[in-house]
Amino acid sequence: MLLSSYAGAADKLAHVTILATGGTIAGSGATSTTTVGYTAATVGVERLIAAVPELAKVADVKGEQVFQIASENMSNEHWLKLAKRVNALLAQPDVDGIVITHGTDTLEETAYFLDLTVKSKKPVVLVGAMRPGTALSADGPINLYNAVLLAASQEAIGKGVLVAMNDQIHAARDVTKTNTSTPDSFKTPELGMLGYIQGNKPYFYHVSSRKNTADTEFDISQLDTLPQVDIVYGYANVNPVALNALVASGAKGIIHAGVGDGSLANSVKTGLVAARKQGVLIVRSSRVGQGIVARNGEANDDELDFVASDTLNPQKARILLMLALTKSSDSKQIQRMFYTY
Ligand code: SIN
């Protein structure tokens, strides 16, 4: 049971395990003004913890180096290994919460994968940094402090996997990286972030209404691989070669990141229809970044036997489709999952 709600609030501290995976939060640059062109994933978890002695005031912290990579190299196999480790740790009575330090480039994807596969209501918080630890005004130490404080808090229990960046709390499903380099890069535009961390305390104002963690139907405990699902990007004068190559390479699902409301150019629609006839699941998503992709809106999904992505961006639709395909190949069931998670 968690006894501390915020720093210094209780005599017994919550037990939080920090799982380190690399990224800029563990990065270093040549000079204090190097905020781009540095090297990610050079500093180990013990040094990350030692750099923030204030952590000891908010939680009893342990560290584990799970990977040491830049997050563009995060793979399905990394995700399966990480989710299994998180589930094993959270099953222990002496672990109250988990913090995962991660590169920001694919942080939102790992967060959503865990949101769908962690089987616990205990807090899981992902955190990164936009500046390496060697930079002036590095954001990693305060982000890590906030993430540990959040993972140790009663308030974070049952809220799904959370992302703590720039003093803000976001839901894994809806957060996205919006800027290549500024510290305020992580946002949940339109649907809204969940809250703030301020004055050593988390403040929640919203919760995600979508099912997550212990309430999902996905079980990765026996899986070593995930079905191949790839993303095809829509643009003017689109060339169908990429789509056709991905289908030929064995994709079991395609996320079409269409223009506008998931519109399909004629040159690509032919290939998508042919792929569906071969059994490949097709999800219509959008490259726009906000809004619902309407079922039977810009394409007749009923007739084409396609799935609409709802508000999931293409990279998160890919994650849900991979997991959905481990349960069903029925497009109606998969559409239900897209309206559930
Ligand atoms: C990465 O994603 O590993 C590099 C970029 C970052 O962490 O900000």
mmCIF file of C-alpha atoms and ligand atoms in Angstrom:
data_model
loop_
_atom_site.group_PDB
_atom_site.id
_atom_site.type_symbol
_atom_site.label_atom_id
_atom_site.label_comp_id
_atom_site.label_asym_id
_atom_site.label_seq_id
_atom_site.Cartn_x
_atom_site.Cartn_y
_atom_site.Cartn_z
ATOM 1 C CA MET A 1 0.000 0.000 0.000
ATOM 2 C CA LEU A 2 1.192 3.525 -0.753
ATOM 3 C CA LEU A 3 1.563 5.611 2.317
ATOM 4 C CA SER A 4 3.029 8.777 0.923
ATOM 5 C CA SER A 5 0.845 11.079 -1.120
ATOM 6 C CA TYR A 6 3.481 13.750 -1.680
ATOM 7 C CA ALA A 7 6.947 14.671 -0.553
ATOM 8 C CA GLY A 8 7.400 14.536 3.177
ATOM 9 C CA ALA A 9 3.760 13.653 3.765
ATOM 10 C CA ALA A 10 4.254 10.361 5.517
ATOM 11 C CA ASP A 11 6.776 8.514 7.581
ATOM 12 C CA LYS A 12 6.920 5.507 5.227
ATOM 13 C CA LEU A 13 7.894 6.062 1.618
ATOM 14 C CA ALA A 14 6.442 4.221 -1.361
ATOM 15 C CA HIS A 15 8.739 1.808 -3.233
ATOM 16 C CA VAL A 16 9.336 2.948 -6.788
ATOM 17 C CA THR A 17 11.469 1.087 -9.311
ATOM 18 C CA ILE A 18 13.055 3.125 -12.091
ATOM 19 C CA LEU A 19 13.500 1.124 -15.296
ATOM 20 C CA ALA A 20 15.996 2.910 -17.525
ATOM 21 C CA THR A 21 15.902 2.435 -21.287
ATOM 22 C CA GLY A 22 18.182 5.213 -22.582
ATOM 23 C CA GLY A 23 17.240 8.350 -24.541
ATOM 24 C CA THR A 24 18.214 11.971 -24.057
ATOM 25 C CA ILE A 25 17.425 11.840 -20.362
ATOM 26 C CA ALA A 26 20.502 9.587 -20.247
ATOM 27 C CA GLY A 27 22.338 11.586 -22.894
ATOM 28 C CA SER A 28 25.417 13.802 -22.885
ATOM 29 C CA GLY A 29 26.728 16.551 -25.137
ATOM 30 C CA ALA A 30 30.113 18.117 -25.882
ATOM 31 C CA THR A 31 29.353 21.446 -24.153
ATOM 32 C CA SER A 32 26.754 22.972 -21.829
ATOM 33 C CA THR A 33 25.128 24.706 -24.791
ATOM 34 C CA THR A 34 24.850 21.533 -26.871
ATOM 35 C CA THR A 35 21.071 21.034 -26.983
ATOM 36 C CA VAL A 36 21.045 19.288 -30.359
ATOM 37 C CA GLY A 37 23.611 16.928 -31.868
ATOM 38 C CA TYR A 38 24.429 15.255 -28.546
ATOM 39 C CA THR A 39 24.606 11.508 -27.875
ATOM 40 C CA ALA A 40 21.580 9.788 -26.334
ATOM 41 C CA ALA A 41 21.788 6.811 -23.952
ATOM 42 C CA THR A 42 25.264 7.200 -22.422
ATOM 43 C CA VAL A 43 24.507 7.511 -18.693
ATOM 44 C CA GLY A 44 23.446 4.535 -16.559
ATOM 45 C CA VAL A 45 20.496 4.395 -14.191
ATOM 46 C CA GLU A 46 22.584 4.657 -11.014
ATOM 47 C CA ARG A 47 24.049 7.971 -12.212
ATOM 48 C CA LEU A 48 20.591 9.233 -13.160
ATOM 49 C CA ILE A 49 19.377 8.500 -9.637
ATOM 50 C CA ALA A 50 22.502 9.901 -7.985
ATOM 51 C CA ALA A 51 22.043 13.164 -9.911
ATOM 52 C CA VAL A 52 18.715 13.775 -8.156
ATOM 53 C CA PRO A 53 19.272 13.215 -4.406
ATOM 54 C CA GLU A 54 15.826 14.752 -3.776
ATOM 55 C CA LEU A 55 14.300 11.472 -4.999
ATOM 56 C CA ALA A 56 15.061 9.950 -1.609
ATOM 57 C CA LYS A 57 12.569 12.359 -0.023
ATOM 58 C CA VAL A 58 9.606 11.188 -2.104
ATOM 59 C CA ALA A 59 10.186 7.465 -2.556
ATOM 60 C CA ASP A 60 12.356 4.509 -1.724
ATOM 61 C CA VAL A 61 13.914 4.228 -5.177
ATOM 62 C CA LYS A 62 15.604 1.287 -6.893
ATOM 63 C CA GLY A 63 17.067 1.380 -10.401
ATOM 64 C CA GLU A 64 17.318 -1.214 -13.141
ATOM 65 C CA GLN A 65 18.931 -0.782 -16.558
ATOM 66 C CA VAL A 66 16.577 -2.591 -18.934
ATOM 67 C CA PHE A 67 18.023 -1.245 -22.196
ATOM 68 C CA GLN A 68 20.451 1.525 -23.136
ATOM 69 C CA ILE A 69 19.204 2.741 -26.518
ATOM 70 C CA ALA A 70 18.055 5.795 -28.411
ATOM 71 C CA SER A 71 14.331 5.354 -28.702
ATOM 72 C CA GLU A 72 14.237 5.317 -32.500
ATOM 73 C CA ASN A 73 15.609 1.789 -32.046
ATOM 74 C CA MET A 74 12.748 0.673 -29.801
ATOM 75 C CA SER A 75 11.222 -2.509 -31.276
ATOM 76 C CA ASN A 76 8.259 -4.803 -30.644
ATOM 77 C CA GLU A 77 10.663 -7.191 -28.889
ATOM 78 C CA HIS A 78 11.843 -4.408 -26.553
ATOM 79 C CA TRP A 79 8.202 -3.635 -25.738
ATOM 80 C CA LEU A 80 7.362 -7.251 -24.950
ATOM 81 C CA LYS A 81 10.395 -7.560 -22.688
ATOM 82 C CA LEU A 82 9.610 -4.271 -20.940
ATOM 83 C CA ALA A 83 5.920 -5.069 -20.411
ATOM 84 C CA LYS A 84 6.804 -8.470 -18.937
ATOM 85 C CA ARG A 85 9.308 -6.874 -16.570
ATOM 86 C CA VAL A 86 6.798 -4.204 -15.503
ATOM 87 C CA ASN A 87 4.131 -6.848 -14.876
ATOM 88 C CA ALA A 88 6.555 -9.016 -12.875
ATOM 89 C CA LEU A 89 7.637 -6.061 -10.720
ATOM 90 C CA LEU A 90 4.110 -4.789 -10.110
ATOM 91 C CA ALA A 91 3.028 -8.261 -9.010
ATOM 92 C CA GLN A 92 5.477 -7.902 -6.116
ATOM 93 C CA PRO A 93 3.937 -6.512 -2.913
ATOM 94 C CA ASP A 94 7.079 -4.472 -2.264
ATOM 95 C CA VAL A 95 6.800 -2.468 -5.506
ATOM 96 C CA ASP A 96 4.282 0.389 -5.412
ATOM 97 C CA GLY A 97 4.997 2.074 -8.703
ATOM 98 C CA ILE A 98 7.254 2.127 -11.758
ATOM 99 C CA VAL A 99 9.007 4.943 -13.576
ATOM 100 C CA ILE A 100 10.413 4.285 -17.038
ATOM 101 C CA THR A 101 13.059 6.660 -18.357
ATOM 102 C CA HIS A 102 12.852 6.731 -22.143
ATOM 103 C CA GLY A 103 13.900 8.613 -25.256
ATOM 104 C CA THR A 104 11.253 11.102 -26.248
ATOM 105 C CA ASP A 105 11.054 10.132 -29.926
ATOM 106 C CA THR A 106 8.944 7.007 -29.375
ATOM 107 C CA LEU A 107 8.005 7.564 -25.725
ATOM 108 C CA GLU A 108 4.325 7.986 -26.596
ATOM 109 C CA GLU A 109 4.327 4.612 -28.377
ATOM 110 C CA THR A 110 5.912 2.693 -25.506
ATOM 111 C CA ALA A 111 3.515 4.424 -23.108
ATOM 112 C CA TYR A 112 0.481 3.316 -25.131
ATOM 113 C CA PHE A 113 1.821 -0.229 -25.543
ATOM 114 C CA LEU A 114 2.164 -0.479 -21.757
ATOM 115 C CA ASP A 115 -1.243 1.166 -21.257
ATOM 116 C CA LEU A 116 -2.727 -1.791 -23.142
ATOM 117 C CA THR A 117 -0.594 -4.573 -21.670
ATOM 118 C CA VAL A 118 0.240 -3.786 -18.019
ATOM 119 C CA LYS A 119 -1.966 -5.860 -15.717
ATOM 120 C CA SER A 120 -2.009 -3.649 -12.652
ATOM 121 C CA LYS A 121 -3.644 -0.489 -11.335
ATOM 122 C CA LYS A 122 -0.391 0.573 -9.668
ATOM 123 C CA PRO A 123 1.155 3.717 -11.181
ATOM 124 C CA VAL A 124 3.381 3.423 -14.246
ATOM 125 C CA VAL A 125 4.935 6.714 -15.375
ATOM 126 C CA LEU A 126 7.078 7.330 -18.452
ATOM 127 C CA VAL A 127 9.512 10.207 -18.466
ATOM 128 C CA GLY A 128 12.135 11.627 -20.779
ATOM 129 C CA ALA A 129 14.032 14.832 -21.391
ATOM 130 C CA MET A 130 14.378 17.123 -24.342
ATOM 131 C CA ARG A 131 17.868 18.239 -23.279
ATOM 132 C CA PRO A 132 20.795 16.027 -22.260
ATOM 133 C CA GLY A 133 21.979 16.143 -18.653
ATOM 134 C CA THR A 134 25.079 18.112 -19.667
ATOM 135 C CA ALA A 135 23.047 21.037 -21.045
ATOM 136 C CA LEU A 136 22.294 24.335 -19.337
ATOM 137 C CA SER A 137 18.768 24.091 -17.994
ATOM 138 C CA ALA A 138 18.604 20.327 -18.503
ATOM 139 C CA ASP A 139 15.008 19.167 -18.003
ATOM 140 C CA GLY A 140 15.808 15.534 -17.106
ATOM 141 C CA PRO A 141 16.386 15.930 -13.339
ATOM 142 C CA ILE A 142 13.133 17.796 -12.601
ATOM 143 C CA ASN A 143 11.192 15.531 -14.973
ATOM 144 C CA LEU A 144 12.597 12.459 -13.192
ATOM 145 C CA TYR A 145 11.793 13.925 -9.780
ATOM 146 C CA ASN A 146 8.214 14.662 -10.872
ATOM 147 C CA ALA A 147 7.805 11.207 -12.381
ATOM 148 C CA VAL A 148 8.960 9.463 -9.198
ATOM 149 C CA LEU A 149 6.739 11.694 -7.071
ATOM 150 C CA LEU A 150 3.800 10.837 -9.351
ATOM 151 C CA ALA A 151 4.532 7.085 -9.332
ATOM 152 C CA ALA A 152 4.699 7.208 -5.517
ATOM 153 C CA SER A 153 1.390 9.008 -5.179
ATOM 154 C CA GLN A 154 -2.050 7.704 -4.308
ATOM 155 C CA GLU A 155 -3.502 10.010 -6.951
ATOM 156 C CA ALA A 156 -1.873 8.117 -9.833
ATOM 157 C CA ILE A 157 -3.374 4.740 -8.909
ATOM 158 C CA GLY A 158 -5.830 3.454 -11.516
ATOM 159 C CA LYS A 159 -5.230 6.318 -13.969
ATOM 160 C CA GLY A 160 -3.618 4.171 -16.682
ATOM 161 C CA VAL A 161 -0.050 4.621 -17.873
ATOM 162 C CA LEU A 162 0.993 8.250 -17.457
ATOM 163 C CA VAL A 163 3.587 10.509 -19.027
ATOM 164 C CA ALA A 164 5.241 13.164 -16.830
ATOM 165 C CA MET A 165 7.016 15.900 -18.791
ATOM 166 C CA ASN A 166 7.494 19.632 -18.228
ATOM 167 C CA ASP A 167 5.478 19.675 -14.957
ATOM 168 C CA GLN A 168 2.468 18.152 -16.736
ATOM 169 C CA ILE A 169 0.691 14.793 -16.543
ATOM 170 C CA HIS A 170 -0.606 13.197 -19.735
ATOM 171 C CA ALA A 171 -2.516 10.013 -20.584
ATOM 172 C CA ALA A 172 -0.509 7.512 -22.636
ATOM 173 C CA ARG A 173 -3.294 7.128 -25.204
ATOM 174 C CA ASP A 174 -3.550 10.762 -26.125
ATOM 175 C CA VAL A 175 -0.177 12.418 -25.563
ATOM 176 C CA THR A 176 2.128 13.137 -28.475
ATOM 177 C CA LYS A 177 5.491 14.741 -29.141
ATOM 178 C CA THR A 178 4.775 18.011 -30.941
ATOM 179 C CA ASN A 179 8.142 19.754 -31.264
ATOM 180 C CA THR A 180 11.524 18.408 -32.360
ATOM 181 C CA SER A 181 13.529 20.142 -29.650
ATOM 182 C CA THR A 182 11.769 22.393 -27.121
ATOM 183 C CA PRO A 183 11.177 21.255 -23.516
ATOM 184 C CA ASP A 184 7.388 21.803 -23.848
ATOM 185 C CA SER A 185 7.215 19.280 -26.689
ATOM 186 C CA PHE A 186 4.776 16.814 -25.066
ATOM 187 C CA LYS A 187 1.151 17.831 -25.436
ATOM 188 C CA THR A 188 -2.324 16.396 -25.508
ATOM 189 C CA PRO A 189 -3.914 18.932 -27.835
ATOM 190 C CA GLU A 190 -7.710 19.172 -27.822
ATOM 191 C CA LEU A 191 -8.415 16.121 -25.626
ATOM 192 C CA GLY A 192 -6.328 17.743 -22.891
ATOM 193 C CA MET A 193 -3.636 16.729 -20.450
ATOM 194 C CA LEU A 194 -4.707 15.158 -17.156
ATOM 195 C CA GLY A 195 -3.045 17.548 -14.735
ATOM 196 C CA TYR A 196 0.050 19.202 -13.296
ATOM 197 C CA ILE A 197 2.797 18.425 -10.846
ATOM 198 C CA GLN A 198 3.464 21.472 -8.730
ATOM 199 C CA GLY A 199 4.852 22.108 -5.270
ATOM 200 C CA ASN A 200 5.700 18.423 -4.743
ATOM 201 C CA LYS A 201 2.155 17.276 -5.475
ATOM 202 C CA PRO A 202 0.252 15.901 -8.457
ATOM 203 C CA TYR A 203 -3.014 17.652 -9.352
ATOM 204 C CA PHE A 204 -5.431 15.735 -11.585
ATOM 205 C CA TYR A 205 -8.269 17.509 -13.422
ATOM 206 C CA HIS A 206 -9.283 14.846 -15.989
ATOM 207 C CA VAL A 207 -9.110 11.081 -16.478
ATOM 208 C CA SER A 208 -9.005 9.132 -19.721
ATOM 209 C CA SER A 209 -12.368 7.480 -20.394
ATOM 210 C CA ARG A 210 -10.808 4.663 -22.434
ATOM 211 C CA LYS A 211 -10.135 1.248 -20.899
ATOM 212 C CA ASN A 212 -6.524 0.580 -19.995
ATOM 213 C CA THR A 213 -4.064 -1.598 -18.041
ATOM 214 C CA ALA A 214 -5.851 -4.227 -15.902
ATOM 215 C CA ASP A 215 -9.116 -3.632 -17.817
ATOM 216 C CA THR A 216 -7.879 -4.572 -21.298
ATOM 217 C CA GLU A 217 -8.301 -7.932 -23.030
ATOM 218 C CA PHE A 218 -4.656 -8.172 -24.118
ATOM 219 C CA ASP A 219 -2.225 -10.659 -22.612
ATOM 220 C CA ILE A 220 1.376 -10.595 -23.787
ATOM 221 C CA SER A 221 2.696 -12.968 -21.126
ATOM 222 C CA GLN A 222 3.184 -15.837 -23.603
ATOM 223 C CA LEU A 223 4.182 -13.756 -26.645
ATOM 224 C CA ASP A 224 7.693 -13.385 -28.078
ATOM 225 C CA THR A 225 6.679 -11.574 -31.264
ATOM 226 C CA LEU A 226 3.826 -9.404 -32.509
ATOM 227 C CA PRO A 227 2.096 -9.493 -35.898
ATOM 228 C CA GLN A 228 3.701 -7.317 -38.580
ATOM 229 C CA VAL A 229 1.763 -4.057 -38.916
ATOM 230 C CA ASP A 230 3.137 -1.163 -40.959
ATOM 231 C CA ILE A 231 2.183 2.438 -41.670
ATOM 232 C CA VAL A 232 1.639 3.909 -45.118
ATOM 233 C CA TYR A 233 1.692 7.718 -45.338
ATOM 234 C CA GLY A 234 -0.746 9.684 -47.509
ATOM 235 C CA TYR A 235 0.330 12.716 -49.568
ATOM 236 C CA ALA A 236 -0.484 14.428 -52.867
ATOM 237 C CA ASN A 237 0.663 12.402 -55.889
ATOM 238 C CA VAL A 238 1.052 9.374 -53.592
ATOM 239 C CA ASN A 239 2.966 6.418 -54.980
ATOM 240 C CA PRO A 240 1.513 2.967 -54.139
ATOM 241 C CA VAL A 241 4.927 1.246 -54.276
ATOM 242 C CA ALA A 242 5.518 1.422 -50.493
ATOM 243 C CA LEU A 243 2.108 -0.068 -49.708
ATOM 244 C CA ASN A 244 2.533 -2.892 -52.193
ATOM 245 C CA ALA A 245 6.041 -3.686 -50.921
ATOM 246 C CA LEU A 246 4.867 -3.843 -47.308
ATOM 247 C CA VAL A 247 1.996 -6.165 -48.181
ATOM 248 C CA ALA A 248 4.370 -8.344 -50.241
ATOM 249 C CA SER A 249 6.754 -8.469 -47.270
ATOM 250 C CA GLY A 250 4.068 -10.149 -45.154
ATOM 251 C CA ALA A 251 2.252 -7.346 -43.318
ATOM 252 C CA LYS A 252 -0.788 -8.649 -41.441
ATOM 253 C CA GLY A 253 -2.106 -5.141 -40.992
ATOM 254 C CA ILE A 254 -1.668 -1.725 -42.602
ATOM 255 C CA ILE A 255 -2.328 1.621 -40.985
ATOM 256 C CA HIS A 256 -3.126 4.122 -43.698
ATOM 257 C CA ALA A 257 -2.164 7.592 -42.403
ATOM 258 C CA GLY A 258 -4.425 9.321 -44.871
ATOM 259 C CA VAL A 259 -4.841 12.987 -45.658
ATOM 260 C CA GLY A 260 -7.727 14.826 -43.950
ATOM 261 C CA ASP A 261 -10.339 12.492 -42.463
ATOM 262 C CA GLY A 262 -8.366 9.425 -43.561
ATOM 263 C CA SER A 263 -9.074 9.887 -47.271
ATOM 264 C CA LEU A 264 -7.778 7.298 -49.733
ATOM 265 C CA ALA A 265 -6.218 8.339 -53.039
ATOM 266 C CA ASN A 266 -7.365 6.156 -55.947
ATOM 267 C CA SER A 267 -3.790 4.992 -56.599
ATOM 268 C CA VAL A 268 -3.518 3.542 -53.071
ATOM 269 C CA LYS A 269 -7.147 2.476 -52.588
ATOM 270 C CA THR A 270 -6.751 -0.239 -55.235
ATOM 271 C CA GLY A 271 -3.834 -1.763 -53.312
ATOM 272 C CA LEU A 272 -5.620 -1.507 -49.960
ATOM 273 C CA VAL A 273 -8.715 -3.238 -51.338
ATOM 274 C CA ALA A 274 -6.558 -5.992 -52.852
ATOM 275 C CA ALA A 275 -4.643 -6.410 -49.572
ATOM 276 C CA ARG A 276 -7.894 -6.691 -47.590
ATOM 277 C CA LYS A 277 -9.053 -9.435 -49.989
ATOM 278 C CA GLN A 278 -5.831 -11.297 -49.105
ATOM 279 C CA GLY A 279 -6.702 -11.031 -45.393
ATOM 280 C CA VAL A 280 -4.613 -7.983 -44.438
ATOM 281 C CA LEU A 281 -6.434 -5.784 -41.880
ATOM 282 C CA ILE A 282 -6.672 -2.150 -43.039
ATOM 283 C CA VAL A 283 -7.083 0.716 -40.564
ATOM 284 C CA ARG A 284 -7.864 4.193 -41.857
ATOM 285 C CA SER A 285 -6.048 6.736 -39.720
ATOM 286 C CA SER A 286 -5.071 10.334 -40.457
ATOM 287 C CA ARG A 287 -1.857 12.283 -40.733
ATOM 288 C CA VAL A 288 -3.666 15.399 -39.406
ATOM 289 C CA GLY A 289 -3.081 14.696 -35.713
ATOM 290 C CA GLN A 290 -6.423 15.789 -34.260
ATOM 291 C CA GLY A 291 -10.010 14.658 -34.621
ATOM 292 C CA ILE A 292 -12.001 11.475 -35.164
ATOM 293 C CA VAL A 293 -11.504 9.492 -38.353
ATOM 294 C CA ALA A 294 -15.188 8.891 -39.077
ATOM 295 C CA ARG A 295 -16.273 5.341 -39.869
ATOM 296 C CA ASN A 296 -17.948 5.348 -43.294
ATOM 297 C CA GLY A 297 -16.934 8.992 -43.728
ATOM 298 C CA GLU A 298 -14.313 9.451 -46.447
ATOM 299 C CA ALA A 299 -14.568 5.759 -47.379
ATOM 300 C CA ASN A 300 -17.302 3.154 -47.055
ATOM 301 C CA ASP A 301 -15.639 1.029 -44.373
ATOM 302 C CA ASP A 302 -18.625 -1.347 -44.162
ATOM 303 C CA GLU A 303 -18.315 -2.152 -47.860
ATOM 304 C CA LEU A 304 -14.491 -2.241 -47.914
ATOM 305 C CA ASP A 305 -14.303 -4.152 -44.600
ATOM 306 C CA PHE A 306 -11.875 -1.540 -43.228
ATOM 307 C CA VAL A 307 -11.520 -0.237 -39.667
ATOM 308 C CA ALA A 308 -11.553 3.469 -38.686
ATOM 309 C CA SER A 309 -8.902 4.572 -36.186
ATOM 310 C CA ASP A 310 -11.137 6.895 -34.117
ATOM 311 C CA THR A 311 -8.756 9.496 -32.569
ATOM 312 C CA LEU A 312 -5.607 7.341 -32.464
ATOM 313 C CA ASN A 313 -2.681 8.754 -34.415
ATOM 314 C CA PRO A 314 -1.066 6.352 -36.912
ATOM 315 C CA GLN A 315 1.773 5.223 -34.618
ATOM 316 C CA LYS A 316 -0.653 4.380 -31.812
ATOM 317 C CA ALA A 317 -3.148 2.777 -34.203
ATOM 318 C CA ARG A 318 -0.287 0.469 -35.219
ATOM 319 C CA ILE A 319 0.160 -0.642 -31.612
ATOM 320 C CA LEU A 320 -3.530 -1.297 -31.043
ATOM 321 C CA LEU A 321 -3.826 -3.204 -34.336
ATOM 322 C CA MET A 322 -0.827 -5.431 -33.485
ATOM 323 C CA LEU A 323 -2.379 -6.317 -30.131
ATOM 324 C CA ALA A 324 -5.869 -6.658 -31.629
ATOM 325 C CA LEU A 325 -4.512 -9.161 -34.169
ATOM 326 C CA THR A 326 -3.269 -11.338 -31.304
ATOM 327 C CA LYS A 327 -6.939 -11.734 -30.299
ATOM 328 C CA SER A 328 -8.963 -11.649 -33.520
ATOM 329 C CA SER A 329 -8.830 -11.258 -37.283
ATOM 330 C CA ASP A 330 -12.461 -10.114 -37.468
ATOM 331 C CA SER A 331 -12.687 -6.481 -38.589
ATOM 332 C CA LYS A 332 -15.869 -5.905 -36.529
ATOM 333 C CA GLN A 333 -14.144 -7.070 -33.352
ATOM 334 C CA ILE A 334 -11.137 -4.927 -34.180
ATOM 335 C CA GLN A 335 -13.350 -1.889 -34.828
ATOM 336 C CA ARG A 336 -14.906 -2.483 -31.390
ATOM 337 C CA MET A 337 -11.401 -2.440 -29.871
ATOM 338 C CA PHE A 338 -10.652 0.875 -31.598
ATOM 339 C CA TYR A 339 -13.725 2.375 -29.894
ATOM 340 C CA THR A 340 -12.816 0.780 -26.540
ATOM 341 C CA TYR A 341 -9.111 1.547 -26.012
HETATM 342 C C1 SIN B 1 15.553 9.386 -28.188
HETATM 343 O O1 SIN B 1 14.351 9.379 -28.420
HETATM 344 O O2 SIN B 1 16.161 8.401 -27.715
HETATM 345 C C2 SIN B 1 16.381 10.595 -28.513
HETATM 346 C C3 SIN B 1 15.634 11.865 -28.366
HETATM 347 C C4 SIN B 1 15.170 12.154 -26.984
HETATM 348 O O3 SIN B 1 15.208 11.365 -26.057
HETATM 349 O O4 SIN B 1 14.696 13.316 -26.799
#
